[in-house]
Amino acid sequence: MTILAIEGLTVELGGRPIIRGVDLALESGNVHGLAGESGSGKTMTGLAVLGLLPHGARTGGTISLGGTDLLSLSPKEMNRRRGSEIGMVFQDQSTSLHPMLSAGRQLTDHMRHHLGLDRRRARERAVELLGKVRIPDPEGAFDRYPHQFSGGMRQRIAIAIALACEPRVLIADEPTTALDVTVQAGILRLLRDLCDDLGLAVLLVTHDLGVMSAVADVISVMRDGRLVETGPRARVMRDPADPYTRELLDALPDRSTP
């Protein structure tokens, strides 16, 4: 079932086209990979879904969630949906987590604001979420601060915060950047398991088709603000239809097919 549909999305910034007519459909229980080199427009596409485009950006097309065009909402209306219906995991967990607030505080503030939970129930759910994203000793972790966790554990906490209000859509922007390969694999397995268990529609933004091969159900490839191809992971990885996708695959240090 399609949870979020992007049709004919365009974004202009300073009079320059950044996104040029992008169509994407995110399905419940699926990871949709969005790949491309730096500057291709993939992160800007995710930010458009969240209503977090730079000041002065002009948009066209539609982004439909539950029959509502997100591009037509006021900033106040969009703020209510951001976090509650659409979660975001940013690229750099060291800056997306507040260094002066405990993990538990960052989780419970989020839930109390969007869900209206009291302090006790918010703490219970926060501990439950920390366990769900496989943080050891979630009760103890609740009171610890970001600097007391490894990079991989901080990224898991960021994922827990993104899931705190039970969104239907999760956007993960380069969630394995700066993590070693073993930790990367753990984060990708976690995203895959959460997608399966919770029925999330996940948009995974990355430049690395190797990451896509491990977790995505569908892969879309962007270049210069346009989609050059979209298809099932196995087909795109084995028999890419566009020469640019072939170039990205050939750039992998150790190409393997699923």
PDB file of N, CA and C in Angstrom, residues 83 86-93 96-97 103 106-107 110-111 125-126 128-135 151-167 169-176 179 183-195 198 200 202 204:
ATOM      1  N   GLY A  83       7.454  14.669  12.677  1.00  0.00           N
ATOM      2  CA  GLY A  83       7.712  13.986  13.942  1.00  0.00           C
ATOM      3  C   GLY A  83       6.600  13.023  14.300  1.00  0.00           C
ATOM      4  N   ILE A  86       5.791  11.823  10.112  1.00  0.00           N
ATOM      5  CA  ILE A  86       7.025  11.625   9.338  1.00  0.00           C
ATOM      6  C   ILE A  86       8.205  11.796  10.280  1.00  0.00           C
ATOM      7  N   GLY A  87       9.015  10.759  10.394  1.00  0.00           N
ATOM      8  CA  GLY A  87      10.222  10.829  11.212  1.00  0.00           C
ATOM      9  C   GLY A  87      11.450  11.024  10.341  1.00  0.00           C
ATOM     10  N   MET A  88      12.501  11.592  10.937  1.00  0.00           N
ATOM     11  CA  MET A  88      13.727  11.866  10.182  1.00  0.00           C
ATOM     12  C   MET A  88      14.946  11.441  10.983  1.00  0.00           C
ATOM     13  N   VAL A  89      15.845  10.710  10.356  1.00  0.00           N
ATOM     14  CA  VAL A  89      17.153  10.391  10.923  1.00  0.00           C
ATOM     15  C   VAL A  89      18.181  11.136  10.091  1.00  0.00           C
ATOM     16  N   PHE A  90      18.857  12.099  10.710  1.00  0.00           N
ATOM     17  CA  PHE A  90      19.802  12.928   9.981  1.00  0.00           C
ATOM     18  C   PHE A  90      21.160  12.234   9.858  1.00  0.00           C
ATOM     19  N   GLN A  91      21.965  12.774   8.960  1.00  0.00           N
ATOM     20  CA  GLN A  91      23.239  12.162   8.612  1.00  0.00           C
ATOM     21  C   GLN A  91      24.216  12.136   9.783  1.00  0.00           C
ATOM     22  N   ASP A  92      24.306  13.216  10.534  1.00  0.00           N
ATOM     23  CA  ASP A  92      25.337  13.346  11.565  1.00  0.00           C
ATOM     24  C   ASP A  92      24.696  13.291  12.940  1.00  0.00           C
ATOM     25  N   GLN A  93      24.783  12.130  13.598  1.00  0.00           N
ATOM     26  CA  GLN A  93      24.166  11.978  14.915  1.00  0.00           C
ATOM     27  C   GLN A  93      24.842  12.852  15.967  1.00  0.00           C
ATOM     28  N   SER A  96      22.776  16.029  15.539  1.00  0.00           N
ATOM     29  CA  SER A  96      21.313  15.923  15.624  1.00  0.00           C
ATOM     30  C   SER A  96      20.841  15.661  17.042  1.00  0.00           C
ATOM     31  N   LEU A  97      21.744  15.219  17.938  1.00  0.00           N
ATOM     32  CA  LEU A  97      21.405  15.035  19.351  1.00  0.00           C
ATOM     33  C   LEU A  97      21.945  16.211  20.159  1.00  0.00           C
ATOM     34  N   ALA A 103      19.612  11.197  26.851  1.00  0.00           N
ATOM     35  CA  ALA A 103      18.870  10.479  25.810  1.00  0.00           C
ATOM     36  C   ALA A 103      17.393  10.409  26.164  1.00  0.00           C
ATOM     37  N   GLN A 106      15.543  13.726  25.614  1.00  0.00           N
ATOM     38  CA  GLN A 106      15.288  14.008  24.201  1.00  0.00           C
ATOM     39  C   GLN A 106      14.164  13.151  23.637  1.00  0.00           C
ATOM     40  N   LEU A 107      14.014  11.954  24.161  1.00  0.00           N
ATOM     41  CA  LEU A 107      12.910  11.095  23.754  1.00  0.00           C
ATOM     42  C   LEU A 107      11.586  11.547  24.370  1.00  0.00           C
ATOM     43  N   HIS A 110       9.937  14.905  23.135  1.00  0.00           N
ATOM     44  CA  HIS A 110       9.339  14.665  21.820  1.00  0.00           C
ATOM     45  C   HIS A 110       7.940  14.056  21.974  1.00  0.00           C
ATOM     46  N   MET A 111       7.834  13.032  22.802  1.00  0.00           N
ATOM     47  CA  MET A 111       6.563  12.322  22.958  1.00  0.00           C
ATOM     48  C   MET A 111       5.534  13.143  23.730  1.00  0.00           C
ATOM     49  N   ARG A 125       7.646   4.501  27.687  1.00  0.00           N
ATOM     50  CA  ARG A 125       7.750   4.309  26.235  1.00  0.00           C
ATOM     51  C   ARG A 125       9.176   4.573  25.751  1.00  0.00           C
ATOM     52  N   ALA A 126       9.860   5.546  26.352  1.00  0.00           N
ATOM     53  CA  ALA A 126      11.241   5.835  25.953  1.00  0.00           C
ATOM     54  C   ALA A 126      12.142   4.627  26.217  1.00  0.00           C
ATOM     55  N   GLU A 128      11.204   1.547  26.438  1.00  0.00           N
ATOM     56  CA  GLU A 128      10.786   0.514  25.489  1.00  0.00           C
ATOM     57  C   GLU A 128      11.425   0.749  24.119  1.00  0.00           C
ATOM     58  N   LEU A 129      11.452   1.999  23.667  1.00  0.00           N
ATOM     59  CA  LEU A 129      12.047   2.318  22.372  1.00  0.00           C
ATOM     60  C   LEU A 129      13.553   2.085  22.358  1.00  0.00           C
ATOM     61  N   LEU A 130      14.223   2.453  23.462  1.00  0.00           N
ATOM     62  CA  LEU A 130      15.665   2.217  23.532  1.00  0.00           C
ATOM     63  C   LEU A 130      15.972   0.727  23.427  1.00  0.00           C
ATOM     64  N   GLY A 131      15.126  -0.090  24.025  1.00  0.00           N
ATOM     65  CA  GLY A 131      15.286  -1.530  23.878  1.00  0.00           C
ATOM     66  C   GLY A 131      15.016  -1.995  22.464  1.00  0.00           C
ATOM     67  N   LYS A 132      14.006  -1.405  21.818  1.00  0.00           N
ATOM     68  CA  LYS A 132      13.637  -1.805  20.463  1.00  0.00           C
ATOM     69  C   LYS A 132      14.759  -1.532  19.470  1.00  0.00           C
ATOM     70  N   VAL A 133      15.511  -0.433  19.692  1.00  0.00           N
ATOM     71  CA  VAL A 133      16.630  -0.135  18.785  1.00  0.00           C
ATOM     72  C   VAL A 133      17.940  -0.755  19.281  1.00  0.00           C
ATOM     73  N   ARG A 134      17.803  -1.672  20.262  1.00  0.00           N
ATOM     74  CA  ARG A 134      18.916  -2.519  20.727  1.00  0.00           C
ATOM     75  C   ARG A 134      20.012  -1.745  21.435  1.00  0.00           C
ATOM     76  N   ILE A 135      19.597  -0.791  22.275  1.00  0.00           N
ATOM     77  CA  ILE A 135      20.532  -0.128  23.172  1.00  0.00           C
ATOM     78  C   ILE A 135      20.680  -1.000  24.419  1.00  0.00           C
ATOM     79  N   GLY A 151      29.372   6.171  18.433  1.00  0.00           N
ATOM     80  CA  GLY A 151      28.684   6.732  17.275  1.00  0.00           C
ATOM     81  C   GLY A 151      27.516   5.868  16.826  1.00  0.00           C
ATOM     82  N   GLY A 152      27.712   4.554  16.815  1.00  0.00           N
ATOM     83  CA  GLY A 152      26.638   3.659  16.408  1.00  0.00           C
ATOM     84  C   GLY A 152      25.461   3.691  17.367  1.00  0.00           C
ATOM     85  N   MET A 153      25.752   3.770  18.681  1.00  0.00           N
ATOM     86  CA  MET A 153      24.675   3.840  19.670  1.00  0.00           C
ATOM     87  C   MET A 153      23.943   5.181  19.578  1.00  0.00           C
ATOM     88  N   ARG A 154      24.666   6.256  19.304  1.00  0.00           N
ATOM     89  CA  ARG A 154      24.009   7.561  19.122  1.00  0.00           C
ATOM     90  C   ARG A 154      23.063   7.525  17.927  1.00  0.00           C
ATOM     91  N   GLN A 155      23.485   6.845  16.859  1.00  0.00           N
ATOM     92  CA  GLN A 155      22.599   6.757  15.699  1.00  0.00           C
ATOM     93  C   GLN A 155      21.347   5.940  16.033  1.00  0.00           C
ATOM     94  N   ARG A 156      21.492   4.920  16.860  1.00  0.00           N
ATOM     95  CA  ARG A 156      20.322   4.150  17.287  1.00  0.00           C
ATOM     96  C   ARG A 156      19.371   5.010  18.123  1.00  0.00           C
ATOM     97  N   ILE A 157      19.940   5.859  18.964  1.00  0.00           N
ATOM     98  CA  ILE A 157      19.102   6.769  19.754  1.00  0.00           C
ATOM     99  C   ILE A 157      18.375   7.741  18.831  1.00  0.00           C
ATOM    100  N   ALA A 158      19.066   8.245  17.805  1.00  0.00           N
ATOM    101  CA  ALA A 158      18.426   9.144  16.841  1.00  0.00           C
ATOM    102  C   ALA A 158      17.269   8.438  16.130  1.00  0.00           C
ATOM    103  N   ILE A 159      17.442   7.158  15.831  1.00  0.00           N
ATOM    104  CA  ILE A 159      16.369   6.386  15.208  1.00  0.00           C
ATOM    105  C   ILE A 159      15.207   6.230  16.185  1.00  0.00           C
ATOM    106  N   ALA A 160      15.503   5.975  17.452  1.00  0.00           N
ATOM    107  CA  ALA A 160      14.444   5.865  18.463  1.00  0.00           C
ATOM    108  C   ALA A 160      13.643   7.158  18.556  1.00  0.00           C
ATOM    109  N   ILE A 161      14.329   8.301  18.542  1.00  0.00           N
ATOM    110  CA  ILE A 161      13.641   9.594  18.605  1.00  0.00           C
ATOM    111  C   ILE A 161      12.747   9.763  17.380  1.00  0.00           C
ATOM    112  N   ALA A 162      13.247   9.371  16.210  1.00  0.00           N
ATOM    113  CA  ALA A 162      12.453   9.500  14.986  1.00  0.00           C
ATOM    114  C   ALA A 162      11.200   8.626  15.031  1.00  0.00           C
ATOM    115  N   LEU A 163      11.267   7.505  15.762  1.00  0.00           N
ATOM    116  CA  LEU A 163      10.135   6.571  15.831  1.00  0.00           C
ATOM    117  C   LEU A 163       9.221   6.825  17.024  1.00  0.00           C
ATOM    118  N   ALA A 164       9.571   7.776  17.868  1.00  0.00           N
ATOM    119  CA  ALA A 164       8.896   7.934  19.160  1.00  0.00           C
ATOM    120  C   ALA A 164       7.396   8.144  19.038  1.00  0.00           C
ATOM    121  N   CYS A 165       6.965   8.857  18.024  1.00  0.00           N
ATOM    122  CA  CYS A 165       5.535   9.176  17.884  1.00  0.00           C
ATOM    123  C   CYS A 165       4.846   8.312  16.835  1.00  0.00           C
ATOM    124  N   GLU A 166       5.446   7.160  16.539  1.00  0.00           N
ATOM    125  CA  GLU A 166       4.873   6.159  15.644  1.00  0.00           C
ATOM    126  C   GLU A 166       4.535   6.730  14.265  1.00  0.00           C
ATOM    127  N   PRO A 167       5.520   7.318  13.587  1.00  0.00           N
ATOM    128  CA  PRO A 167       5.259   7.856  12.243  1.00  0.00           C
ATOM    129  C   PRO A 167       4.990   6.731  11.246  1.00  0.00           C
ATOM    130  N   VAL A 169       6.009   7.246   8.029  1.00  0.00           N
ATOM    131  CA  VAL A 169       7.110   7.405   7.075  1.00  0.00           C
ATOM    132  C   VAL A 169       8.376   7.757   7.849  1.00  0.00           C
ATOM    133  N   LEU A 170       9.479   7.103   7.502  1.00  0.00           N
ATOM    134  CA  LEU A 170      10.776   7.408   8.096  1.00  0.00           C
ATOM    135  C   LEU A 170      11.750   7.755   6.976  1.00  0.00           C
ATOM    136  N   ILE A 171      12.365   8.931   7.074  1.00  0.00           N
ATOM    137  CA  ILE A 171      13.385   9.346   6.112  1.00  0.00           C
ATOM    138  C   ILE A 171      14.739   9.246   6.798  1.00  0.00           C
ATOM    139  N   ALA A 172      15.625   8.459   6.227  1.00  0.00           N
ATOM    140  CA  ALA A 172      16.964   8.249   6.788  1.00  0.00           C
ATOM    141  C   ALA A 172      17.981   8.790   5.790  1.00  0.00           C
ATOM    142  N   ASP A 173      18.642   9.889   6.158  1.00  0.00           N
ATOM    143  CA  ASP A 173      19.582  10.554   5.262  1.00  0.00           C
ATOM    144  C   ASP A 173      21.015  10.143   5.599  1.00  0.00           C
ATOM    145  N   GLU A 174      21.588   9.280   4.771  1.00  0.00           N
ATOM    146  CA  GLU A 174      22.959   8.792   4.977  1.00  0.00           C
ATOM    147  C   GLU A 174      23.169   8.340   6.430  1.00  0.00           C
ATOM    148  N   PRO A 175      22.337   7.424   6.943  1.00  0.00           N
ATOM    149  CA  PRO A 175      22.399   7.095   8.371  1.00  0.00           C
ATOM    150  C   PRO A 175      23.630   6.321   8.796  1.00  0.00           C
ATOM    151  N   THR A 176      24.443   5.851   7.844  1.00  0.00           N
ATOM    152  CA  THR A 176      25.633   5.077   8.221  1.00  0.00           C
ATOM    153  C   THR A 176      26.939   5.833   7.947  1.00  0.00           C
ATOM    154  N   LEU A 179      30.486   5.708  10.121  1.00  0.00           N
ATOM    155  CA  LEU A 179      30.486   4.525  10.984  1.00  0.00           C
ATOM    156  C   LEU A 179      31.301   3.419  10.311  1.00  0.00           C
ATOM    157  N   VAL A 183      29.468  -1.589  12.290  1.00  0.00           N
ATOM    158  CA  VAL A 183      28.386  -0.784  12.859  1.00  0.00           C
ATOM    159  C   VAL A 183      27.373  -0.418  11.780  1.00  0.00           C
ATOM    160  N   GLN A 184      27.858  -0.097  10.576  1.00  0.00           N
ATOM    161  CA  GLN A 184      26.957   0.177   9.458  1.00  0.00           C
ATOM    162  C   GLN A 184      25.991  -0.983   9.239  1.00  0.00           C
ATOM    163  N   ALA A 185      26.530  -2.191   9.229  1.00  0.00           N
ATOM    164  CA  ALA A 185      25.694  -3.368   8.993  1.00  0.00           C
ATOM    165  C   ALA A 185      24.625  -3.505  10.068  1.00  0.00           C
ATOM    166  N   GLY A 186      24.977  -3.203  11.317  1.00  0.00           N
ATOM    167  CA  GLY A 186      24.004  -3.275  12.398  1.00  0.00           C
ATOM    168  C   GLY A 186      22.894  -2.254  12.240  1.00  0.00           C
ATOM    169  N   ILE A 187      23.240  -1.022  11.825  1.00  0.00           N
ATOM    170  CA  ILE A 187      22.230   0.018  11.619  1.00  0.00           C
ATOM    171  C   ILE A 187      21.295  -0.368  10.474  1.00  0.00           C
ATOM    172  N   LEU A 188      21.854  -0.910   9.404  1.00  0.00           N
ATOM    173  CA  LEU A 188      21.032  -1.305   8.259  1.00  0.00           C
ATOM    174  C   LEU A 188      20.099  -2.458   8.618  1.00  0.00           C
ATOM    175  N   ARG A 189      20.601  -3.423   9.382  1.00  0.00           N
ATOM    176  CA  ARG A 189      19.731  -4.528   9.831  1.00  0.00           C
ATOM    177  C   ARG A 189      18.605  -3.992  10.697  1.00  0.00           C
ATOM    178  N   LEU A 190      18.939  -3.024  11.560  1.00  0.00           N
ATOM    179  CA  LEU A 190      17.925  -2.433  12.428  1.00  0.00           C
ATOM    180  C   LEU A 190      16.837  -1.747  11.600  1.00  0.00           C
ATOM    181  N   LEU A 191      17.225  -0.945  10.609  1.00  0.00           N
ATOM    182  CA  LEU A 191      16.236  -0.276   9.761  1.00  0.00           C
ATOM    183  C   LEU A 191      15.360  -1.293   9.036  1.00  0.00           C
ATOM    184  N   ARG A 192      15.978  -2.352   8.541  1.00  0.00           N
ATOM    185  CA  ARG A 192      15.217  -3.388   7.837  1.00  0.00           C
ATOM    186  C   ARG A 192      14.213  -4.065   8.781  1.00  0.00           C
ATOM    187  N   ASP A 193      14.655  -4.398   9.980  1.00  0.00           N
ATOM    188  CA  ASP A 193      13.782  -5.068  10.944  1.00  0.00           C
ATOM    189  C   ASP A 193      12.647  -4.157  11.390  1.00  0.00           C
ATOM    190  N   LEU A 194      12.944  -2.884  11.628  1.00  0.00           N
ATOM    191  CA  LEU A 194      11.904  -1.939  12.046  1.00  0.00           C
ATOM    192  C   LEU A 194      10.875  -1.748  10.939  1.00  0.00           C
ATOM    193  N   CYS A 195      11.349  -1.693   9.706  1.00  0.00           N
ATOM    194  CA  CYS A 195      10.448  -1.564   8.564  1.00  0.00           C
ATOM    195  C   CYS A 195       9.501  -2.758   8.507  1.00  0.00           C
ATOM    196  N   LEU A 198       7.167  -2.819  11.969  1.00  0.00           N
ATOM    197  CA  LEU A 198       6.238  -1.709  12.194  1.00  0.00           C
ATOM    198  C   LEU A 198       5.473  -1.296  10.944  1.00  0.00           C
ATOM    199  N   LEU A 200       6.640   0.372   8.447  1.00  0.00           N
ATOM    200  CA  LEU A 200       7.049   1.713   8.036  1.00  0.00           C
ATOM    201  C   LEU A 200       7.285   1.784   6.526  1.00  0.00           C
ATOM    202  N   VAL A 202      10.002   3.516   4.424  1.00  0.00           N
ATOM    203  CA  VAL A 202      11.309   4.124   4.677  1.00  0.00           C
ATOM    204  C   VAL A 202      11.900   4.655   3.381  1.00  0.00           C
ATOM    205  N   LEU A 204      15.421   5.732   2.215  1.00  0.00           N
ATOM    206  CA  LEU A 204      16.833   5.672   2.590  1.00  0.00           C
ATOM    207  C   LEU A 204      17.656   6.436   1.565  1.00  0.00           C
TER     208      LEU A 204
END
